[in-house]
Tab-separated table of C-alpha atoms in Angstrom:
chain	number	residue	atom	x	y	z
A	1	UNK	CA	-22.008	1.377	27.906
A	2	UNK	CA	-22.695	4.080	25.356
A	3	UNK	CA	-19.108	5.443	25.828
A	4	UNK	CA	-17.800	1.772	24.959
A	5	UNK	CA	-19.870	1.520	21.910
A	6	UNK	CA	-18.848	5.019	20.768
A	7	UNK	CA	-15.111	4.325	21.297
A	8	UNK	CA	-15.582	0.913	19.529
A	9	UNK	CA	-17.572	1.702	16.392
A	10	UNK	CA	-15.242	4.199	14.577
A	11	UNK	CA	-12.487	1.486	14.903
A	12	UNK	CA	-14.389	-1.297	13.668
A	13	UNK	CA	-15.673	0.834	10.861
A	14	UNK	CA	-12.028	1.768	9.962
A	15	UNK	CA	-11.302	-1.931	9.750
A	16	UNK	CA	-14.234	-2.562	7.337
A	17	UNK	CA	-13.308	0.625	5.110
A	18	UNK	CA	-9.674	-0.290	5.042
A	19	UNK	CA	-10.364	-3.527	3.010
A	20	UNK	CA	-11.693	-1.148	0.124
A	21	UNK	CA	-8.197	-0.077	-0.443
A	22	UNK	CA	-7.118	-3.053	-2.277
A	23	UNK	CA	-10.514	-3.049	-4.464
A	24	UNK	CA	-9.482	0.411	-5.541
A	25	UNK	CA	-6.117	-0.546	-6.551
A	26	UNK	CA	-7.073	-3.946	-8.300
A	27	UNK	CA	-9.565	-1.943	-10.421
A	28	UNK	CA	-6.825	0.192	-11.601
A	29	UNK	CA	-4.574	-2.341	-12.468
A	30	UNK	CA	-7.263	-4.429	-13.825
A	31	UNK	CA	-7.477	-2.063	-16.681
A	32	UNK	CA	-4.038	-2.580	-17.663
A	33	UNK	CA	-3.546	-4.200	-21.241
A	34	UNK	CA	-1.644	-6.674	-19.402
A	35	UNK	CA	-3.402	-7.242	-16.048
A	36	UNK	CA	-2.195	-10.690	-15.034
A	37	UNK	CA	1.503	-9.160	-15.069
A	38	UNK	CA	0.660	-5.732	-13.147
A	39	UNK	CA	-1.333	-7.403	-10.538
A	40	UNK	CA	0.751	-10.106	-10.193
A	41	UNK	CA	3.737	-8.177	-9.565
A	42	UNK	CA	2.211	-5.794	-7.280
A	43	UNK	CA	0.586	-8.488	-5.205
A	44	UNK	CA	3.982	-10.359	-4.872
A	45	UNK	CA	5.816	-7.013	-3.747
A	46	UNK	CA	2.912	-6.438	-1.300
A	47	UNK	CA	2.945	-9.916	0.096
A	48	UNK	CA	6.624	-9.137	1.171
A	49	UNK	CA	5.519	-5.595	2.340
A	50	UNK	CA	2.812	-7.446	4.510
A	51	UNK	CA	5.181	-9.904	6.055
A	52	UNK	CA	7.653	-6.852	7.422
A	53	UNK	CA	4.318	-5.081	8.359
A	54	UNK	CA	4.080	-7.933	10.860
A	55	UNK	CA	6.753	-6.160	12.842
A	56	UNK	CA	5.150	-2.743	12.805
A	57	UNK	CA	1.470	-3.804	13.398
A	58	UNK	CA	2.086	-4.640	17.442
A	59	UNK	CA	3.297	-0.881	17.847
A	60	UNK	CA	-0.180	0.527	18.211
A	61	UNK	CA	-1.131	-1.693	21.164
A	62	UNK	CA	2.501	-0.939	22.574
A	63	UNK	CA	1.622	2.771	22.194
A	64	UNK	CA	-1.614	2.594	23.634
A	65	UNK	CA	-0.757	0.951	26.727
A	66	UNK	CA	2.717	2.693	27.475
A	67	UNK	CA	2.791	6.166	26.048
A	68	UNK	CA	1.181	8.044	29.034
A	69	UNK	CA	3.712	11.013	29.518
A	70	UNK	CA	6.356	12.693	27.669
A	71	UNK	CA	9.336	10.615	28.675
A	72	UNK	CA	7.691	7.491	27.781
A	73	UNK	CA	6.612	8.990	24.410
A	74	UNK	CA	10.158	9.637	23.711
A	75	UNK	CA	11.253	6.314	24.714
A	76	UNK	CA	8.485	4.762	22.480
A	77	UNK	CA	9.924	6.786	19.276
A	78	UNK	CA	13.514	5.394	20.156
A	79	UNK	CA	12.014	1.910	19.984
A	80	UNK	CA	10.352	2.846	16.756
A	81	UNK	CA	13.206	4.284	15.087
A	82	UNK	CA	15.522	1.317	15.986
A	83	UNK	CA	12.823	-1.284	14.459
A	84	UNK	CA	11.997	1.128	11.517
A	85	UNK	CA	15.688	1.263	10.808
A	86	UNK	CA	16.337	-2.566	10.639
A	87	UNK	CA	13.370	-2.712	8.376
A	88	UNK	CA	14.825	-0.029	6.065
A	89	UNK	CA	18.033	-1.643	5.698
A	90	UNK	CA	16.334	-5.025	4.858
A	91	UNK	CA	14.256	-2.894	2.235
A	92	UNK	CA	16.817	-1.049	0.646
A	93	UNK	CA	18.769	-4.132	0.051
A	94	UNK	CA	15.748	-6.128	-1.390
A	95	UNK	CA	14.557	-3.103	-3.473
A	96	UNK	CA	18.292	-1.900	-4.839
A	97	UNK	CA	20.373	-5.119	-4.941
A	98	UNK	CA	20.285	-8.402	-6.745
A	99	UNK	CA	19.011	-10.031	-3.595
A	100	UNK	CA	15.591	-8.817	-4.190
A	101	UNK	CA	15.347	-10.655	-7.454
A	102	UNK	CA	16.903	-13.625	-5.981
A	103	UNK	CA	14.532	-13.768	-3.087
A	104	UNK	CA	11.202	-13.131	-5.244
A	105	UNK	CA	12.488	-15.616	-7.628
A	106	UNK	CA	13.605	-18.438	-5.379
A	107	UNK	CA	11.535	-17.893	-2.148
A	108	UNK	CA	8.041	-16.165	-3.688
A	109	UNK	CA	8.287	-18.443	-6.607
A	110	UNK	CA	8.198	-15.480	-8.985
A	111	UNK	CA	8.728	-16.150	-12.740
A	112	UNK	CA	11.562	-14.257	-14.745
A	113	UNK	CA	8.759	-12.621	-16.626
A	114	UNK	CA	7.461	-11.141	-13.451
A	115	UNK	CA	10.830	-10.168	-11.569
A	116	UNK	CA	11.075	-6.718	-13.051
A	117	UNK	CA	7.505	-5.893	-12.114
A	118	UNK	CA	7.587	-7.161	-8.607
A	119	UNK	CA	11.201	-5.271	-7.918
A	120	UNK	CA	9.903	-2.167	-9.500
A	121	UNK	CA	6.785	-2.240	-7.341
A	122	UNK	CA	8.716	-2.868	-4.062
A	123	UNK	CA	11.045	0.169	-4.811
A	124	UNK	CA	7.888	2.075	-3.774
A	125	UNK	CA	6.421	-0.124	-1.239
A	126	UNK	CA	9.587	-0.216	0.717
A	127	UNK	CA	8.469	3.108	2.235
A	128	UNK	CA	4.947	1.983	3.590
A	129	UNK	CA	6.559	0.902	6.669
A	130	UNK	CA	7.860	4.284	7.741
A	131	UNK	CA	4.389	5.687	7.476
A	132	UNK	CA	2.729	2.788	8.801
A	133	UNK	CA	4.939	2.864	12.042
A	134	UNK	CA	4.215	6.705	12.418
A	135	UNK	CA	0.553	5.939	12.206
A	136	UNK	CA	0.707	3.111	14.865
A	137	UNK	CA	2.601	5.578	17.163
A	138	UNK	CA	-0.307	8.161	17.180
A	139	UNK	CA	-3.062	6.099	16.747
A	140	UNK	CA	-1.881	4.530	19.905
A	141	UNK	CA	-2.196	7.910	21.650
A	142	UNK	CA	-5.542	8.493	19.971
A	143	UNK	CA	-7.077	5.107	21.221
A	144	UNK	CA	-5.649	5.751	24.774
A	145	UNK	CA	-7.589	9.153	24.829
A	146	UNK	CA	-10.603	7.644	23.505
A	147	UNK	CA	-10.976	9.676	20.112
A	148	UNK	CA	-11.196	6.760	17.863
A	149	UNK	CA	-13.390	8.941	15.436
A	150	UNK	CA	-9.959	9.931	14.163
A	151	UNK	CA	-9.294	6.771	12.850
A	152	UNK	CA	-12.512	6.450	10.792
A	153	UNK	CA	-11.628	10.194	9.524
A	154	UNK	CA	-8.294	9.051	8.579
A	155	UNK	CA	-9.455	5.909	6.576
A	156	UNK	CA	-12.281	8.040	5.027
A	157	UNK	CA	-9.698	10.697	3.794
A	158	UNK	CA	-7.448	7.872	2.593
A	159	UNK	CA	-10.053	6.305	0.386
A	160	UNK	CA	-10.963	9.554	-0.909
A	161	UNK	CA	-7.747	10.506	-2.075
A	162	UNK	CA	-6.963	7.272	-3.560
A	163	UNK	CA	-10.425	7.400	-5.262
A	164	UNK	CA	-9.395	10.677	-6.941
A	165	UNK	CA	-5.904	9.355	-8.024
A	166	UNK	CA	-7.261	6.141	-9.327
A	167	UNK	CA	-9.929	8.121	-11.214
A	168	UNK	CA	-6.919	10.344	-12.672
A	169	UNK	CA	-4.822	7.177	-13.441
A	170	UNK	CA	-7.490	5.486	-15.314
A	171	UNK	CA	-8.193	8.881	-17.121
A	172	UNK	CA	-4.828	9.222	-18.060
A	173	UNK	CA	-4.178	5.502	-19.000
A	174	UNK	CA	-1.662	5.227	-16.362
A	175	UNK	CA	-2.415	1.625	-15.455
A	176	UNK	CA	0.052	-0.511	-17.158
A	177	UNK	CA	2.677	-0.508	-14.628
A	178	UNK	CA	3.013	-2.372	-11.362
A	179	UNK	CA	4.310	0.671	-9.678
A	180	UNK	CA	0.915	2.554	-10.204
A	181	UNK	CA	-0.523	0.389	-7.669
A	182	UNK	CA	2.195	0.492	-5.250
A	183	UNK	CA	1.971	4.407	-5.526
A	184	UNK	CA	-1.644	4.232	-4.726
A	185	UNK	CA	-0.949	2.440	-1.751
A	186	UNK	CA	1.887	4.379	-0.558
A	187	UNK	CA	-0.111	7.500	-1.128
A	188	UNK	CA	-3.038	5.862	0.977
A	189	UNK	CA	-0.982	5.017	3.851
A	190	UNK	CA	0.818	8.477	3.795
A	191	UNK	CA	-2.565	10.297	3.997
A	192	UNK	CA	-4.060	8.396	6.788
A	193	UNK	CA	-0.635	8.434	8.583
A	194	UNK	CA	-0.939	12.283	8.237
A	195	UNK	CA	-4.208	12.437	9.766
A	196	UNK	CA	-3.175	10.205	12.664
A	197	UNK	CA	0.012	12.496	13.355
A	198	UNK	CA	-1.955	15.641	13.120
A	199	UNK	CA	-4.188	14.702	15.824
A	200	UNK	CA	-1.948	12.220	17.725
A	201	UNK	CA	1.033	14.909	17.810
A	202	UNK	CA	-1.410	17.456	19.403
A	203	UNK	CA	-2.213	15.140	22.154
A	204	UNK	CA	1.292	13.998	22.724
A	205	UNK	CA	2.237	17.655	23.220
A	206	UNK	CA	-0.246	17.973	26.164
A	207	UNK	CA	0.884	14.822	27.864
A	208	UNK	CA	2.448	15.652	31.295
A	209	UNK	CA	6.516	15.547	31.362
A	210	UNK	CA	6.853	12.548	33.917
A	211	UNK	CA	4.125	10.693	35.635
A	212	UNK	CA	5.711	9.126	38.885
A	213	UNK	CA	2.741	6.111	38.577
A	214	UNK	CA	4.140	5.334	35.095
A	215	UNK	CA	7.642	3.765	36.039
A	216	UNK	CA	9.119	3.917	32.303
A	217	UNK	CA	13.010	4.426	32.534
A	218	UNK	CA	14.092	3.070	29.174
A	219	UNK	CA	12.373	1.555	26.014
A	220	UNK	CA	14.572	-1.880	26.052
A	221	UNK	CA	13.645	-3.034	29.412
A	222	UNK	CA	10.546	-1.429	29.998
A	223	UNK	CA	8.464	-1.546	26.666
A	224	UNK	CA	10.419	-4.091	24.482
A	225	UNK	CA	9.378	-7.002	26.648
A	226	UNK	CA	5.772	-6.023	25.912
A	227	UNK	CA	6.051	-5.721	22.311
A	228	UNK	CA	8.238	-8.900	21.414
A	229	UNK	CA	5.447	-11.590	21.999
A	230	UNK	CA	3.095	-9.865	20.156
A	231	UNK	CA	5.699	-9.852	17.222
A	232	UNK	CA	6.347	-13.357	17.739
A	233	UNK	CA	2.596	-14.185	17.417
A	234	UNK	CA	2.129	-12.102	14.175
A	235	UNK	CA	5.192	-13.732	12.351
A	236	UNK	CA	4.588	-17.426	13.162
A	237	UNK	CA	0.766	-16.879	11.930
A	238	UNK	CA	2.329	-16.081	8.428
A	239	UNK	CA	2.972	-19.592	8.264
A	240	UNK	CA	-0.497	-20.785	7.885
A	241	UNK	CA	-1.254	-19.091	4.693
A	242	UNK	CA	1.605	-20.958	2.636
A	243	UNK	CA	0.837	-24.315	4.363
A	244	UNK	CA	-3.039	-23.990	3.722
A	245	UNK	CA	-2.244	-23.518	-0.189
A	246	UNK	CA	0.371	-26.391	-0.012
A	247	UNK	CA	-1.979	-28.644	1.470
A	248	UNK	CA	-5.093	-27.773	-1.020
A	249	UNK	CA	-2.655	-28.024	-4.025
A	250	UNK	CA	-2.907	-31.652	-2.954
A	251	UNK	CA	-6.478	-31.967	-3.087
A	252	UNK	CA	-8.397	-33.687	-6.065
A	253	UNK	CA	-9.373	-30.515	-7.352
A	254	UNK	CA	-6.707	-27.875	-6.147
A	255	UNK	CA	-7.631	-24.822	-8.429
A	256	UNK	CA	-11.664	-24.933	-7.076
A	257	UNK	CA	-10.421	-25.761	-3.559
A	258	UNK	CA	-7.941	-22.701	-3.392
A	259	UNK	CA	-10.544	-20.382	-5.308
A	260	UNK	CA	-13.560	-21.471	-2.996
A	261	UNK	CA	-11.598	-21.293	0.183
A	262	UNK	CA	-10.258	-17.682	-0.866
A	263	UNK	CA	-13.527	-16.268	-1.346
A	264	UNK	CA	-14.919	-17.929	1.766
A	265	UNK	CA	-12.236	-17.017	3.991
A	266	UNK	CA	-12.179	-13.594	2.783
A	267	UNK	CA	-15.780	-12.853	3.160
A	268	UNK	CA	-15.634	-14.470	6.838
A	269	UNK	CA	-12.370	-12.333	7.586
A	270	UNK	CA	-14.067	-9.263	6.359
A	271	UNK	CA	-16.977	-9.926	8.664
A	272	UNK	CA	-14.575	-10.660	11.493
A	273	UNK	CA	-12.460	-7.599	10.769
A	274	UNK	CA	-15.366	-5.401	12.723
A	275	UNK	CA	-13.996	-7.572	15.959
A	276	UNK	CA	-10.333	-7.163	15.424
A	277	UNK	CA	-10.182	-4.363	17.976
A	278	UNK	CA	-11.595	-5.834	20.901
A	279	UNK	CA	-8.283	-5.903	22.819
A	280	UNK	CA	-8.302	-2.014	22.686
A	281	UNK	CA	-11.629	-2.171	24.381
A	282	UNK	CA	-10.220	-4.612	26.747
A	283	UNK	CA	-7.014	-2.239	27.486
A	284	UNK	CA	-9.226	0.705	27.634
A	285	UNK	CA	-12.269	-0.148	29.590
A	286	UNK	CA	-11.637	-3.583	31.411
A	287	UNK	CA	-10.940	-1.716	34.484
A	288	UNK	CA	-14.001	0.420	34.686
A	289	UNK	CA	-16.596	-1.607	32.680
A	290	UNK	CA	-15.596	-5.326	32.502
A	291	UNK	CA	-19.068	-6.387	32.015
A	292	UNK	CA	-19.642	-4.237	29.406
A	293	UNK	CA	-16.537	-5.393	27.374
A	294	UNK	CA	-17.790	-8.736	27.982
A	295	UNK	CA	-21.144	-7.821	26.621
A	296	UNK	CA	-19.585	-6.254	23.522
A	297	UNK	CA	-17.510	-9.325	22.717
A	298	UNK	CA	-20.607	-11.494	23.063
A	299	UNK	CA	-22.557	-9.244	20.886
A	300	UNK	CA	-19.680	-9.395	18.060
A	301	UNK	CA	-19.550	-13.056	18.262
A	302	UNK	CA	-23.379	-13.333	17.807
A	303	UNK	CA	-23.357	-10.781	14.921
A	304	UNK	CA	-20.495	-12.371	13.121
A	305	UNK	CA	-21.825	-15.836	13.407
A	306	UNK	CA	-25.457	-14.745	12.160
A	307	UNK	CA	-23.922	-12.962	9.176
A	308	UNK	CA	-21.862	-15.756	8.148
A	309	UNK	CA	-24.481	-18.203	8.673
A	310	UNK	CA	-26.988	-16.163	6.487
A	311	UNK	CA	-24.191	-16.232	3.573
A	312	UNK	CA	-23.763	-19.873	4.354
A	313	UNK	CA	-27.350	-21.149	4.521
A	314	UNK	CA	-29.914	-18.906	3.489
A	315	UNK	CA	-31.270	-18.349	0.031
A	316	UNK	CA	-30.986	-14.792	0.216
A	317	UNK	CA	-27.402	-15.182	1.207
A	318	UNK	CA	-26.644	-17.413	-1.594
A	319	UNK	CA	-28.213	-14.776	-4.091
A	320	UNK	CA	-26.053	-12.066	-2.392
A	321	UNK	CA	-23.094	-14.297	-3.465
A	322	UNK	CA	-24.143	-14.920	-6.828
A	323	UNK	CA	-25.423	-11.359	-8.064
A	324	UNK	CA	-23.087	-9.376	-5.988
A	325	UNK	CA	-19.929	-11.366	-6.295
A	326	UNK	CA	-20.727	-13.140	-9.492
A	327	UNK	CA	-20.196	-16.475	-8.028
A	328	UNK	CA	-21.901	-19.337	-9.613
A	329	UNK	CA	-22.142	-23.184	-10.142
A	330	UNK	CA	-19.798	-25.373	-8.367
A	331	UNK	CA	-17.607	-22.386	-6.981
A	332	UNK	CA	-20.980	-21.045	-5.406
A	333	UNK	CA	-21.759	-24.628	-3.944
A	334	UNK	CA	-18.239	-24.964	-2.604
A	335	UNK	CA	-17.979	-21.546	-0.889
A	336	UNK	CA	-21.337	-21.992	0.883
A	337	UNK	CA	-20.160	-25.174	2.099
A	338	UNK	CA	-17.141	-23.656	3.421
A	339	UNK	CA	-18.725	-20.769	4.937
A	340	UNK	CA	-20.772	-22.942	6.462
A	341	UNK	CA	-17.657	-24.377	8.418
A	342	UNK	CA	-16.037	-21.193	9.052
A	343	UNK	CA	-19.212	-20.227	11.228
A	344	UNK	CA	-17.342	-21.804	14.038
A	345	UNK	CA	-14.253	-19.436	13.437
A	346	UNK	CA	-16.522	-16.433	13.336
A	347	UNK	CA	-18.210	-17.258	16.546
A	348	UNK	CA	-14.795	-17.924	18.334
A	349	UNK	CA	-12.696	-15.134	16.976
A	350	UNK	CA	-13.807	-12.503	18.956
A	351	UNK	CA	-13.079	-14.293	22.085
A	352	UNK	CA	-9.661	-14.871	21.171
A	353	UNK	CA	-9.032	-11.120	20.518
A	354	UNK	CA	-10.863	-10.340	24.016
A	355	UNK	CA	-8.307	-12.937	25.635
A	356	UNK	CA	-5.516	-11.176	23.988
A	357	UNK	CA	-6.763	-8.041	25.523
A	358	UNK	CA	-6.826	-9.322	28.658
A	359	UNK	CA	-3.125	-10.829	28.317
A	360	UNK	CA	-2.007	-7.440	27.407
A	361	UNK	CA	-3.949	-5.731	30.283
A	362	UNK	CA	-2.228	-7.868	32.720
A	363	UNK	CA	1.244	-7.861	31.121
A	364	UNK	CA	1.230	-11.766	30.264
A	365	UNK	CA	1.782	-11.241	26.308
A	366	UNK	CA	3.901	-14.355	26.203
A	367	UNK	CA	0.622	-16.381	26.360
A	368	UNK	CA	-0.399	-14.818	23.027
A	369	UNK	CA	2.640	-16.026	21.479
A	370	UNK	CA	2.480	-19.480	22.884
A	371	UNK	CA	-1.120	-19.988	21.638
A	372	UNK	CA	-0.179	-18.877	18.291
A	373	UNK	CA	2.682	-21.103	17.941
A	374	UNK	CA	0.127	-24.010	19.207
A	375	UNK	CA	-2.163	-23.016	16.542
A	376	UNK	CA	0.367	-23.171	13.779
A	377	UNK	CA	1.602	-26.494	14.828
A	378	UNK	CA	-1.992	-27.982	14.892
A	379	UNK	CA	-3.072	-26.117	11.629
A	380	UNK	CA	-0.229	-27.838	9.735
A	381	UNK	CA	-0.516	-31.322	11.207
A	382	UNK	CA	-4.401	-31.365	10.717
A	383	UNK	CA	-4.039	-29.907	7.015
A	384	UNK	CA	-1.807	-32.590	5.993
A	385	UNK	CA	-3.818	-35.246	7.725
A	386	UNK	CA	-7.115	-34.323	6.115
A	387	UNK	CA	-5.359	-34.111	2.350
A	388	UNK	CA	-3.961	-37.621	2.937
A	389	UNK	CA	-6.858	-39.073	4.531
A	390	UNK	CA	-9.413	-37.595	2.313
A	391	UNK	CA	-8.186	-35.179	-0.688
A	392	UNK	CA	-11.684	-35.002	-1.987
A	393	UNK	CA	-12.734	-32.663	0.588
A	394	UNK	CA	-11.228	-29.921	-1.467
A	395	UNK	CA	-11.487	-26.650	0.038
A	396	UNK	CA	-13.245	-28.060	3.223
A	397	UNK	CA	-9.737	-29.189	4.092
A	398	UNK	CA	-8.697	-25.459	4.919
A	399	UNK	CA	-12.369	-24.701	6.503
A	400	UNK	CA	-12.279	-27.616	8.793
A	401	UNK	CA	-8.747	-27.002	9.700
A	402	UNK	CA	-9.612	-23.493	10.652
A	403	UNK	CA	-12.631	-23.914	12.681
A	404	UNK	CA	-11.202	-26.871	14.707
A	405	UNK	CA	-7.876	-24.917	15.385
A	406	UNK	CA	-9.323	-21.814	16.495
A	407	UNK	CA	-11.239	-23.893	19.276
A	408	UNK	CA	-7.988	-25.525	20.280
A	409	UNK	CA	-6.458	-21.998	20.358
A	410	UNK	CA	-9.301	-20.485	22.524
A	411	UNK	CA	-8.902	-23.414	25.038
A	412	UNK	CA	-5.085	-23.108	25.044
A	413	UNK	CA	-5.247	-19.213	25.541
A	414	UNK	CA	-7.681	-19.454	28.558
A	415	UNK	CA	-5.386	-22.063	30.131
A	416	UNK	CA	-2.262	-20.294	29.661
A	417	UNK	CA	-3.795	-16.958	30.817
A	418	UNK	CA	-5.162	-18.362	33.953
A	419	UNK	CA	-1.779	-19.899	34.523
A	420	UNK	CA	0.007	-16.526	33.954
A	421	UNK	CA	-1.928	-14.604	36.044
A	422	UNK	CA	-1.865	-16.617	38.903
A	423	UNK	CA	1.895	-16.778	38.565
A	424	UNK	CA	2.201	-13.109	38.398
A	425	UNK	CA	-0.529	-12.338	40.989
A	426	UNK	CA	-0.864	-15.001	43.225
A	427	UNK	CA	-2.717	-13.411	45.796
A	428	UNK	CA	-5.826	-12.411	43.305
A	429	UNK	CA	-8.286	-14.403	41.384
A	430	UNK	CA	-7.813	-15.186	37.741
A	431	UNK	CA	-9.839	-12.731	35.492
A	432	UNK	CA	-11.522	-15.502	33.942
């Protein structure tokens, strides 16, 4: 159990520390003479970069599962180069042709006054995906070798360098341009990627040339089918954010609804972030220590639930929100109401990630994509039913939807996983 905890804690810590990245950047851009313009331009550019990052994120799980010898490493690199090449072509079109201005104006709703700041920031952010892909490749190898301390080391060095850069930017008054925020983010990603490459490449060089027990011949038939369902699941989830905002814009007090849900959801998401690597614990420890992985999942579910309940229901939690985050009055009341509803989401989320890990372990990744599709369809349905039935719920519309849907997703994931495992290995019992 101690080995599992020492493996998991650095990953969980890195997920929590990563959230400070945007705090540092916002702190710099907020000192601009026109913070609304610089922050909005950077945020819009980052939102597109985040969408494309959904194609990069599953590469870490894929690398952790498949890179076990030199041959599979080379095939993984070929797959990543292909994916990054496609993304780079799209990025170049957005950053350096009129297509970018059209996309940000008509799809993302950027006003004319924001277009220059947004496109300028994206001309820097377009390189983030390259470093993120390299980080994913080598972090996968690091995770497979259980050396997750390097993930924490990487994020700590990243935050330290970003802190120095932000201090220099503020000191030299380099704040009045969205590109400074983009440059900070790119520098941080490059630093973290460099740390991962340093240790990961060292590990990769020591891999055997070809393991007979690891039948990977070409990336397209042998690795790509594992990656694609994870990609589909990531992409389809993007719909939920805009749908949630659209629904709350139809509530009786849309400004209050969106603000309260944003604060409550970000707080609950920050707490849940510590459980976002449970799938890696399953991939690396389920075979030898299934009971310990189950115990870790249970513990993280209880801890997440307790922390959100503390913020939602205890006077001390309310004091933390009031004094620590500066939330007062109606916003505080609405935020705590939404947090109370999101307790369910906090309790269930670790089990979703645990089941995703089991699906990856058994090679039935399609169940992840199917459950995400079900999540999105039900989310959109409930959101607009609630706003039509009782628009006075305001931010609770999104909170109730989120908690109801995640219970549905858990049930659907269990059902699909059982069926998939039984079809794939009918001679053994399902893992649940």
